[in-house]
XYZ file of C-alpha atoms in Angstrom:
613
model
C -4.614 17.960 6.304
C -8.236 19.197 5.213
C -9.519 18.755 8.825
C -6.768 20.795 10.103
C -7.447 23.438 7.309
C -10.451 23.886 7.826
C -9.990 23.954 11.747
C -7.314 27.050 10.802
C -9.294 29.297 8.662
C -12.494 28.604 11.060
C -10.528 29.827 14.257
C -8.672 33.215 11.675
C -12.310 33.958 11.142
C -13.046 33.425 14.722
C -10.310 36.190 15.286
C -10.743 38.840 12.452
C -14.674 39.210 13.934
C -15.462 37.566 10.181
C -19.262 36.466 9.791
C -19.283 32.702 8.756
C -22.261 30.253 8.009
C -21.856 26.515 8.010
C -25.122 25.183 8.375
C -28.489 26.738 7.444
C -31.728 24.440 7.800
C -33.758 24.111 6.948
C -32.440 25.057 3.601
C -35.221 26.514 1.803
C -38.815 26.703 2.339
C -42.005 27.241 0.418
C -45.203 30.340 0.213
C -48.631 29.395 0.765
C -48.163 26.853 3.740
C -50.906 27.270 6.111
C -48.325 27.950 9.302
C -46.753 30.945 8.545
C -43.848 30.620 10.865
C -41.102 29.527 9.475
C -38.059 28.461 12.377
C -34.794 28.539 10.544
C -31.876 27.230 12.118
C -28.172 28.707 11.352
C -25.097 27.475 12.514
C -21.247 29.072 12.027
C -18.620 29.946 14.825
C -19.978 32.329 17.152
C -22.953 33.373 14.937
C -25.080 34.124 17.880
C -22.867 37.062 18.161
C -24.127 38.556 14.888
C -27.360 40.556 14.513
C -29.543 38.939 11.338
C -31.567 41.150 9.023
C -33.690 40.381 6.207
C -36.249 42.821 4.064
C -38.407 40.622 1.422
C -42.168 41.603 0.629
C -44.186 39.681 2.879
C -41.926 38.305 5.556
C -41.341 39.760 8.575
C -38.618 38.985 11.441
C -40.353 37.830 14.146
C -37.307 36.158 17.070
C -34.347 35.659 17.341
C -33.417 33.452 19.386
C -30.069 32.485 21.071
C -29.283 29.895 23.295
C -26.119 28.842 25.882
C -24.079 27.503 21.831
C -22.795 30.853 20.755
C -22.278 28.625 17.367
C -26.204 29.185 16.978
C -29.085 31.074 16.098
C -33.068 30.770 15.439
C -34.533 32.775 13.414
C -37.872 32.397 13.825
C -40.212 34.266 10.513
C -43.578 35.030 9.322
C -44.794 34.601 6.006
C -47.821 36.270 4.455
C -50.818 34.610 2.499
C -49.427 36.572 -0.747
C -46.191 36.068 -0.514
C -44.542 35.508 -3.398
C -41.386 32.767 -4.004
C -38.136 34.377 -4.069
C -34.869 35.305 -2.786
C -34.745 36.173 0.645
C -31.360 38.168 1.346
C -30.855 37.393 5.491
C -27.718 39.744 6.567
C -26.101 38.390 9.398
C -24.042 41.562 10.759
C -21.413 41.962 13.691
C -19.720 44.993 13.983
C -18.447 45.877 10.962
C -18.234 42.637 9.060
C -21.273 41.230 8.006
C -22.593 38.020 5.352
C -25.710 37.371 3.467
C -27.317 33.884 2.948
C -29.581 34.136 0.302
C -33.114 31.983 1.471
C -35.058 30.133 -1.711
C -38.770 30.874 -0.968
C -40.059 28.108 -3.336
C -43.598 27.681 -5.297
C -45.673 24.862 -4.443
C -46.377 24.357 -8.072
C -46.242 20.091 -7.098
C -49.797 18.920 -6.281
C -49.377 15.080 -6.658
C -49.131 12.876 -3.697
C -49.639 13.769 -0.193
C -52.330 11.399 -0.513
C -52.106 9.455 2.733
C -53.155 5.837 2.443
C -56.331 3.840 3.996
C -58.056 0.395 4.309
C -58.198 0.710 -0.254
C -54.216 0.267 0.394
C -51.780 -2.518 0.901
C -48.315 -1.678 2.057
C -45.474 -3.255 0.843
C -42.473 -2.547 3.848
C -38.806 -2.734 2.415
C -35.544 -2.354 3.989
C -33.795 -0.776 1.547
C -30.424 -1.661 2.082
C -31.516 -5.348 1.152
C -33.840 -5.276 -1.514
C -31.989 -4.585 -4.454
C -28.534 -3.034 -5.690
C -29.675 -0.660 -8.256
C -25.954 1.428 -8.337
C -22.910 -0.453 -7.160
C -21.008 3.281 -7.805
C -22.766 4.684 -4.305
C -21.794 1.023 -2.067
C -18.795 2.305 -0.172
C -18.777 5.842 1.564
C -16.985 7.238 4.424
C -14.894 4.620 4.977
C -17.606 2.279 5.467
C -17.989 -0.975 2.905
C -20.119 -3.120 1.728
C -19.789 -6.240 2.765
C -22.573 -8.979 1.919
C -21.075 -12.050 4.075
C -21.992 -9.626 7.412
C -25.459 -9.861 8.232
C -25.258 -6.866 10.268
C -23.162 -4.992 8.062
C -24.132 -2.685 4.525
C -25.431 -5.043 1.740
C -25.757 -1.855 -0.994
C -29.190 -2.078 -1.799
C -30.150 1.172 -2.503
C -33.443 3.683 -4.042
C -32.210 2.664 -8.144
C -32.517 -1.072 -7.185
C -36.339 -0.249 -5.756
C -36.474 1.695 -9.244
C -36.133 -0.789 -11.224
C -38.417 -3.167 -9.438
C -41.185 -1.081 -9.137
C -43.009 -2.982 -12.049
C -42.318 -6.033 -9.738
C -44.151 -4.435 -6.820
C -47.128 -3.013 -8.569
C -47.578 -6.518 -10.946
C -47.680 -8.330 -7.509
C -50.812 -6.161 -6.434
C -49.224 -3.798 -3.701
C -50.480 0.309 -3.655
C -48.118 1.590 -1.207
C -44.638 1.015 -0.192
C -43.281 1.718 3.304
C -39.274 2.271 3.522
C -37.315 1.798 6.558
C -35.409 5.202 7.050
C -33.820 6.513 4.288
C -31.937 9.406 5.660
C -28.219 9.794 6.237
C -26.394 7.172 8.807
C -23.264 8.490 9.046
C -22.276 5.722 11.866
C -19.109 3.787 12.024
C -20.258 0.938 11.147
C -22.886 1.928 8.123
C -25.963 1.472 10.546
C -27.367 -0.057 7.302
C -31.008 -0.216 9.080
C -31.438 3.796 8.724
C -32.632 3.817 12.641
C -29.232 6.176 13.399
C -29.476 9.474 11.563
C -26.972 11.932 11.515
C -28.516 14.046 8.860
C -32.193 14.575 8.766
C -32.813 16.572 5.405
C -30.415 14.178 3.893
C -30.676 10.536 1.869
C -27.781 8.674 2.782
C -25.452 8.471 -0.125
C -25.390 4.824 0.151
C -29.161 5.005 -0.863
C -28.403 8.103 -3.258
C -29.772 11.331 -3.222
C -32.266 13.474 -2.662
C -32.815 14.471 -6.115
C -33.329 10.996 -7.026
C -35.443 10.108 -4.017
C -38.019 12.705 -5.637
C -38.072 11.376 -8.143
C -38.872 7.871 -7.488
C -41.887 9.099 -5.337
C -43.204 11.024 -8.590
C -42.431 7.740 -10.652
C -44.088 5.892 -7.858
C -47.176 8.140 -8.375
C -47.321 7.936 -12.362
C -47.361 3.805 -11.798
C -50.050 4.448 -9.376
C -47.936 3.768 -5.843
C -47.732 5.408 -2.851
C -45.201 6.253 -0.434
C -44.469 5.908 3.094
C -41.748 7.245 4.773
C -39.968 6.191 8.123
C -39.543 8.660 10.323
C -37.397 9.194 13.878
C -37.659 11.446 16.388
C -37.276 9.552 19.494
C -33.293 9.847 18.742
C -30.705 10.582 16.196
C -27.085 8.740 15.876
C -24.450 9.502 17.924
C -22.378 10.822 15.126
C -24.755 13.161 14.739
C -22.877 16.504 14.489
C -25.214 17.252 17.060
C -23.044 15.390 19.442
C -20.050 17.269 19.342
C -21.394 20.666 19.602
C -24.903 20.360 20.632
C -26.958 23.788 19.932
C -28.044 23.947 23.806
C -27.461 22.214 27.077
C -30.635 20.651 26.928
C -30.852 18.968 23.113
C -30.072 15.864 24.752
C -31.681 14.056 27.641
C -28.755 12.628 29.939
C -25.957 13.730 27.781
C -23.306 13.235 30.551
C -24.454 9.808 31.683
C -25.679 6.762 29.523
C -29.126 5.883 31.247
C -30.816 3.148 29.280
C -34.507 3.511 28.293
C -36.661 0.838 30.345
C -38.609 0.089 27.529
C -42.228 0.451 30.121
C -44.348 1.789 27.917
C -47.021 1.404 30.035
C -45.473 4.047 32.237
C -47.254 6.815 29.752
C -50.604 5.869 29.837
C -50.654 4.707 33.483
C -52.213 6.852 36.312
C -50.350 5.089 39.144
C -46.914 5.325 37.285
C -43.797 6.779 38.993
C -42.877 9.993 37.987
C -38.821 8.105 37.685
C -40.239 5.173 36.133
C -41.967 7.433 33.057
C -39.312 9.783 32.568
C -36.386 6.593 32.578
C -38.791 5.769 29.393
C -38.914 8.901 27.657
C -35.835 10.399 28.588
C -33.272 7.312 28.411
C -31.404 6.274 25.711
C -32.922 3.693 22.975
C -28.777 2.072 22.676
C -25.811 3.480 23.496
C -25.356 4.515 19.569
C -28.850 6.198 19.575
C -28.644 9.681 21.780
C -32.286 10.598 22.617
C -33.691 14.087 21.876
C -35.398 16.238 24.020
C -38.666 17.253 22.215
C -39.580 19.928 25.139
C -36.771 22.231 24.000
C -39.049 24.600 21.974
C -36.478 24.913 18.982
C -35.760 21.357 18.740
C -40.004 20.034 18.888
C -40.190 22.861 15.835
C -36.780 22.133 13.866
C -38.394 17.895 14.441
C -42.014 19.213 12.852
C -40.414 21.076 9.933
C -38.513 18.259 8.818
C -41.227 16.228 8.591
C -43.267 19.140 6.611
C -40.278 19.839 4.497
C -40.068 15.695 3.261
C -43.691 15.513 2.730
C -43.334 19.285 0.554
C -40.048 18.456 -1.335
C -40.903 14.822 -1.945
C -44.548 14.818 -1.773
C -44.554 11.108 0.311
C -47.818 10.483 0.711
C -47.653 9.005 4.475
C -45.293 8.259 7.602
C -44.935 5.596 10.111
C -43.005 7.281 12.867
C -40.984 4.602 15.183
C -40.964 3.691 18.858
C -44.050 6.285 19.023
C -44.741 6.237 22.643
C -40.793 7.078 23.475
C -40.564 10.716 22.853
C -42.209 13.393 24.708
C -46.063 12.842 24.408
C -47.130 16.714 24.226
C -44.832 17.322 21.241
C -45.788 14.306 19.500
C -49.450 15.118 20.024
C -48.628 18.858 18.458
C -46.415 16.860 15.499
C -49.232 14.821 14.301
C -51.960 17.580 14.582
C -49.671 20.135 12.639
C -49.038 17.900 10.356
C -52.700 17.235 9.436
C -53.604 20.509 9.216
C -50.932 21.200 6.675
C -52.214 17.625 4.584
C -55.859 16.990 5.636
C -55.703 13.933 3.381
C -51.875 12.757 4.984
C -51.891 9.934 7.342
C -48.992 8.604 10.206
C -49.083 5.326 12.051
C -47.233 5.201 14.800
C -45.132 2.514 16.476
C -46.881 1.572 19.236
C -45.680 -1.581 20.274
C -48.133 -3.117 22.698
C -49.365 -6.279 23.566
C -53.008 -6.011 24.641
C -55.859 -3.869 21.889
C -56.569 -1.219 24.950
C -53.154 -0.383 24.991
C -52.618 0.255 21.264
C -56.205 2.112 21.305
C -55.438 4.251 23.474
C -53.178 6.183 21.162
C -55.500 6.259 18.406
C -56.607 9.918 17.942
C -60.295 10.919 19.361
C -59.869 7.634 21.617
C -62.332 7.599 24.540
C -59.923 6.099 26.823
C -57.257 9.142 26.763
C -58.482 12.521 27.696
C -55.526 14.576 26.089
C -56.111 13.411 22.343
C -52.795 12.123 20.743
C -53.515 13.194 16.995
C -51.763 9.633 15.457
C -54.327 8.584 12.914
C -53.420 5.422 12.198
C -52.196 2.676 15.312
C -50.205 -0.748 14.690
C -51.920 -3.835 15.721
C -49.301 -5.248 17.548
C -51.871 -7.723 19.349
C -53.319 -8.925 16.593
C -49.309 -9.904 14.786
C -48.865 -12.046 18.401
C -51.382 -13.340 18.003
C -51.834 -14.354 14.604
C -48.098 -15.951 14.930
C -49.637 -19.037 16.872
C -53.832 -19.115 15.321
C -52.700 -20.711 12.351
C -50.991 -23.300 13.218
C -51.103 -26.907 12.460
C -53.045 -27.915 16.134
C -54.690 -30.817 14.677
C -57.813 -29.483 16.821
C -61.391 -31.935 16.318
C -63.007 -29.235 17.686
C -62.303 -25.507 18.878
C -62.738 -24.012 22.265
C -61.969 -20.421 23.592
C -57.950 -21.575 23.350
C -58.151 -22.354 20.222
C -56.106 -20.253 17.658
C -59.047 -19.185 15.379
C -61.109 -17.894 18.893
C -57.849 -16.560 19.719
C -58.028 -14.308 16.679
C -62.178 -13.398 17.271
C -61.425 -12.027 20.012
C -58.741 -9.480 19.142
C -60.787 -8.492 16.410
C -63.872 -8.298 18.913
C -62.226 -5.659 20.845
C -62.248 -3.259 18.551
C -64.745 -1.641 20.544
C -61.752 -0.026 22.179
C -60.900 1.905 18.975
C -61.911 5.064 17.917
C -61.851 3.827 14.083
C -60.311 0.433 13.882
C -60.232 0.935 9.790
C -56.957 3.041 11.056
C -55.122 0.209 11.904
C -52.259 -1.153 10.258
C -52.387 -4.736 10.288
C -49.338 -7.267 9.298
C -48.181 -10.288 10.144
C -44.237 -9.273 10.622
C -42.053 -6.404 10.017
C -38.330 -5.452 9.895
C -38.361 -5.795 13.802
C -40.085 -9.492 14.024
C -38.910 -12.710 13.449
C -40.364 -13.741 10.017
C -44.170 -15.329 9.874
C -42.625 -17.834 7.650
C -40.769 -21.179 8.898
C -38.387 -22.814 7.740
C -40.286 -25.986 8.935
C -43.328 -25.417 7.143
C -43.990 -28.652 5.347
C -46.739 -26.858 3.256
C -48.567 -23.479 2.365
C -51.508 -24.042 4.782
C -50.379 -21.582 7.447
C -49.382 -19.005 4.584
C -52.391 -19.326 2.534
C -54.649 -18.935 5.784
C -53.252 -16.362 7.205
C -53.115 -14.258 4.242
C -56.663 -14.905 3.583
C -57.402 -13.518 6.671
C -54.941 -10.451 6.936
C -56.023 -9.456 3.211
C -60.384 -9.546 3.864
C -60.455 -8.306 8.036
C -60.386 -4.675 9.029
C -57.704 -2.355 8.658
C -55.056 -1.495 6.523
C -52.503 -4.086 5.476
C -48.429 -4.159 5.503
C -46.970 -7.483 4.092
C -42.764 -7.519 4.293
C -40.849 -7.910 1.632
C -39.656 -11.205 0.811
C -42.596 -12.663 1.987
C -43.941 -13.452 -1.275
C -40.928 -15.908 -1.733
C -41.430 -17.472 1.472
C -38.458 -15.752 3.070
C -37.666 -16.725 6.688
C -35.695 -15.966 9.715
C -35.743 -16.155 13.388
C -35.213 -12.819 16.006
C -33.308 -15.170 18.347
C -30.759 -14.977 15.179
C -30.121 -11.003 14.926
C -31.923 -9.018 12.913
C -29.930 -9.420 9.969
C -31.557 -12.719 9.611
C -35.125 -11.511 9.381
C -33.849 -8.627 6.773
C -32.106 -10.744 4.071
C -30.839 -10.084 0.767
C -33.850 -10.405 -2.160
C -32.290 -13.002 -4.476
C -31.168 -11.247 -8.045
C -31.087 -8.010 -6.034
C -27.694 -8.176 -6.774
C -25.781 -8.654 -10.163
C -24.202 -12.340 -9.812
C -26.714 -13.884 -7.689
C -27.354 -17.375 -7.749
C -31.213 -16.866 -8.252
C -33.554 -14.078 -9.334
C -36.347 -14.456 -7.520
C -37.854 -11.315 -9.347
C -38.965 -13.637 -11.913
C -41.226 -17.058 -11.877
C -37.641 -19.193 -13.567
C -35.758 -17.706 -10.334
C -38.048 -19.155 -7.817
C -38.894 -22.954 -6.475
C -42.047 -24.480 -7.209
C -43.164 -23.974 -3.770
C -41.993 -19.891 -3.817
C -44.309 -19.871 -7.542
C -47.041 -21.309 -5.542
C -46.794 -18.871 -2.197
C -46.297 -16.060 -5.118
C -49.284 -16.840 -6.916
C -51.305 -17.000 -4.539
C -50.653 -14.013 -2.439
C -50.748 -11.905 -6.498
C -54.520 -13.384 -6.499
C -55.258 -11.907 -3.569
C -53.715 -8.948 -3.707
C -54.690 -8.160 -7.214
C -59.065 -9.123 -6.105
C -58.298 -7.068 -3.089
C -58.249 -3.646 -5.167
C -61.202 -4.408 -6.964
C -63.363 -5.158 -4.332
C -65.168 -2.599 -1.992
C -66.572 -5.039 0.310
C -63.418 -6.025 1.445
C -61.899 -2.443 1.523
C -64.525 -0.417 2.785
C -67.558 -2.772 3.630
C -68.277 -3.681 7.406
C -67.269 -6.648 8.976
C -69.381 -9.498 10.730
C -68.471 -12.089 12.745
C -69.317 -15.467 14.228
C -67.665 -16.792 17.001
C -65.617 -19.944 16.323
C -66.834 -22.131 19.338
C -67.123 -25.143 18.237
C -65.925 -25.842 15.189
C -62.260 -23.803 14.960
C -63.785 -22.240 11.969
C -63.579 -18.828 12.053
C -66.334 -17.153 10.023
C -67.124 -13.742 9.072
C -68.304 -11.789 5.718
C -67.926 -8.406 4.338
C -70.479 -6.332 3.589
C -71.082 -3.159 1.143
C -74.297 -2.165 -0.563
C -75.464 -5.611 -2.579
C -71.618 -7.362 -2.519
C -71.130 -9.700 -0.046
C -67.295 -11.502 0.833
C -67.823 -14.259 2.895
C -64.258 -15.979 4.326
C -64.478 -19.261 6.101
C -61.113 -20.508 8.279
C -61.025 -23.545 9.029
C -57.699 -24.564 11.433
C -59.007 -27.452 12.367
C -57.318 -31.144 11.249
C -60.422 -32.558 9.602
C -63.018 -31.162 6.859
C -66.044 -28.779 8.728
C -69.117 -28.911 7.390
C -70.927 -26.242 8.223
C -74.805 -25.320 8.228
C -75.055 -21.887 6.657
C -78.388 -21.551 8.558
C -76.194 -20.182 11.146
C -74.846 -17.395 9.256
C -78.229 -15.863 7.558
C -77.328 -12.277 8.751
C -74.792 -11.716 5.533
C -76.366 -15.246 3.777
C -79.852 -15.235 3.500
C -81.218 -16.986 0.343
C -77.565 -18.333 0.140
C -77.147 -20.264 -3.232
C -73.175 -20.582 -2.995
C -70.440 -17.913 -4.395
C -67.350 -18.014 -5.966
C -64.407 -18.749 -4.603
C -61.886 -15.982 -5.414
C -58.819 -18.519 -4.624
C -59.351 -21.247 -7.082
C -62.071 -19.931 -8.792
C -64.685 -22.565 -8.592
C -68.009 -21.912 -7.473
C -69.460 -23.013 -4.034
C -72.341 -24.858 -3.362
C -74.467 -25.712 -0.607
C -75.110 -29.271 -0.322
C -78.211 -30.093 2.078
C -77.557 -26.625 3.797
C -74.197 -27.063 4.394
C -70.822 -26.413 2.654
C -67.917 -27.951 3.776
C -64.514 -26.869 4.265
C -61.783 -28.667 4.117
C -59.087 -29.509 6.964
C -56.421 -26.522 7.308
C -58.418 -24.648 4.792
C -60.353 -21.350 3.634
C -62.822 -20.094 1.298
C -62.980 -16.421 0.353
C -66.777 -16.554 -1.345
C -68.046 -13.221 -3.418
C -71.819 -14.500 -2.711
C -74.070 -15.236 -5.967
């Protein structure tokens, strides 16, 4: 009935030459931005008929633009340096009939956040559908339910269950947190993964709303955490309201016949590359559910840039990691990332670049030598290093190492970071929400967890651990990705366990838990580790991997040894970051290290982390 209603008084408008706004975005803006063009975008039946108006102090009509959808306009503005916030009547007139929207000019009386986040940071990356139920009232919407026995279906978590964990997440030693997209997925089937929006100035109700997603980020910022945001512009959902009456021909690339993305992403940094072979990448669809947006229509590239400036404004988020980076079109995504730095010098966006080899991911790192037209992204993901780090800790048994070996494996990613333009801008993990898990379920013991996250927590770069981790959560790709984003035990009232709390977890989870707090906790108060440089040795010989960092007088050396039997090893060899070596503390247990004839010895499968005497 509704539907029909509204269908009825849309088309007597239509027909008495009424004025009528559905949509404007973006819905207010703020004075004092450094771009003074502000691109709003209307939408109402046949509003491109109407002529818009506006007189304020200060701003000044500058387009209007129409396009082949009567149903919208662009209105594109300027705003002057002394501008001040207010009401800004826009009269939208055709023949005689006319309407006003009334357009909040906002303060930007909010200075916190916006802080970006750097090698000092470790980010904590939850999907936020399966981390915690903080409101049971917001589970079910639009006909969509929650239903917990459906790995690929809604679970409920939502932003009040992060809320009330945030003492959790800042006790365990974590600065930042990164969450999976948070904006409306008005899909179907729930789309309870965020990657499907249908609303992009909206929280999804399911999550709750916008009001109370600002306010966790200034709650995150009084507790001392940061926020990173997930971000999409490769694609929206296909219930995108978008879809059934796009706002020009050319919003969306192939919009009369499904052509699949070929997933060669290669294709846009290669020079022999077919033309079809690049633009079946950037211009094909992600899935059939995901329709992909055309970033070279001029009003779309700036509606895609103000979104992102309008989250970071409204909600002050301190940083975004933008998905499948290399999909959209490269230009825009260039002019995204420079805009957006210019707006927040001290912002920062990593970028999902999803390559195997390090000259691949470098070569989207902004300033990089290897690509003439500079791409802006700050901050790359090092895909290489995840693969492989997945195999260099494992239990080989090895006597001695050789350029195979896991631990030379893992030198030698790290040694081409000569291919970077700043490889302290690289976000470094060990899995994500789009891996299979770094933990196994047949790990017998804690050796491969406690090595590698001695290593990902002292190299270069900035680290992102997944939730769950921390309680040894696993789960394989091959099963669906519902497996590798489970529930958080006691993130939901009647669980079985809480693992929030030590009584909730197995001895085994206390241990894992423990140990990666330590870490995480030393991390922050050391600057050798954060911001010192890094030197290697190669691990040749041995399967030791050895390297130190180095600040001022503080020296952290870290000694991996993935080898079956106990290394002892003559620190003679290392005398550029040991000289006059006496021994150092070993932040893991605590005890203090000693030479013994020159030597120290580490034991099989094992690490030291040494702050040197």
């Amino acid at each position: 009935m509704f539907p029909l209603l509204a269908l009825f008084l849309s088309c007597q408008a239509f027909f008495a030459g009424a004025v009528t706004i559905s949509r404007v975005e973006p819905s207010s803006w703020w004075v004092g931005m450094k771009n003074k063009t502000l691109q709003v975008m209307v939408y109402g039946p046949n509003i491109a008929k109407s002529v818009p108006t506006c007189k304020y102090p200060g701003v000044t009509l500058k387009e209007v633009a129409r396009t082949d959808n009567p149903n919208y306009l662009f209105i594109y503005v300027e705003i002057a340096a002394n501008t001040k916030p207010g009401t800004v009547a826009i009269r939208f007139t055709q023949g005689n009939q006319s309407q006003t929207y009334n357009y909040q000019l906002k303060a930007r009386t909010d200075k916190s956040g916006a802080l970006g986040f750097n090698t000092s940071d470790v980010l904590y990356l939850i999907t936020p559908d399966r981390f915690a139920n903080g409101n049971p009232a917001n589970d079910n919407w639009d006909g969509v339910n929650v239903d917990r026995s459906n790995p690929d279906a809604r679970h409920g978590g939502d932003l009040s269950g992060v809320s009330k964990n945030l003492d959790f997440i800042k006790d365990l030693g974590f600065t930042t947190v990164w969450f999976n997209p948070v904006q409306e997925n008005k899909m179907p089937r729930g789309s309870y993964h965020g990657y499907a929006i249908t609303d992009f100035y909206k929280i999804d109700p399911r999550f709750g709303s916008n009001e109370e997603f600002r306010d966790l980020t200034k709650t995150m910022h009084a507790k001392g955490l940061k926020v990173v945001m997930d971000m999409i512009f490769n694609h929206c959902g296909l219930a995108h309201p978008w879809m059934t009456d796009k706002p020009a021909k050319d919003w969306i690339n192939n919009p009369d016949i499904y052509v699949q993305t070929n997933h060669a992403k290669l294709t846009a940094m290669d020079p022999y590359a077919a033309k079809k072979e690049r633009d079946i990448l950037l211009d094909g669809w992600f899935v059939p559910d995901m329709p992909d947006l055309n970033q070279r229509n001029r009003h779309l590239a700036t509606y895609l840039i103000q979104n992102s400036i309008w989250w970071i404004e409204y909600a002050r988020i301190d940083g975004i990691r933008q998905d499948t980076h290399p999909y959209p079109d490269y230009a825009f995504m260039a002019r995204w990332c420079k805009e957006v730095m210019v707006e927040y010098p001290n912002f920062n966006i990593v970028g999902e670049v999803w390559y195997g080899k390090p000259g691949e991911v470098a070569w989207w790192q902004h300033g990089s030598a290897l690509n003439k037209n500079n791409s802006y992204l700050k901050t790359v993901m090092d895909f290489p290093l995840t693969f492989t780090a997945e195999k260099a800790f494992e239990k080989t048994g090895n006597e001695r190492g050789s350029e195979a070996s896991g631990m030379y494996q893992l030198y030698e990613v790290i040694a081409q970071d000569f291919l970077y333009e700043n490889p302290n801008n690289i976000l470094t993990f060990l899995d994500n929400h789009d891996t299979g898990r770094f933990n196994r379920k047949d790990d017998d013991n804690l050796d491969r967890f406690k090595q590698a996250f001695a290593f990902l927590l002292t190299t270069r770069g900035i680290p992102q651990i997944y939730y769950g981790t921390e309680i040894l959560m696993v789960g394989a790709k091959s099963e669906g990705d519902g497996q590798i984003r489970k529930d958080y035990p006691g993130g939901w009232e009647g669980d079985k366990s809480n693992a929030f709390t030590p009584d909730g977890r197995t001895e085994k989870q206390n241990e894992a838990f423990n140990y990666l707090r330590r870490l995480l906790q030393w991390r922050k108060t050391n600057e050798a580790v954060t911001t010192g440089k890094l030197i290697h040795y190669a691990p040749h010989e041995s399967n030791v991997y050895v390297y130190a960092r180095v600040k001022g007088n503080k020296t952290v050396l870290v000694m991996l040894n993935a080898s079956g039997r106990d290394q002892a090893l003559d620190m003679d060899r290392f005398t550029d970051v040991t000289a006059n070596f006496t021994g150092g503390r070993d932040v893991i247990t605590g005890k203090q290290i000693t030479p013994d004839q020159g030597k120290v010895t580490v034991p099989a499968r094992g690490q030291y982390i040494l702050e040197l005497n």
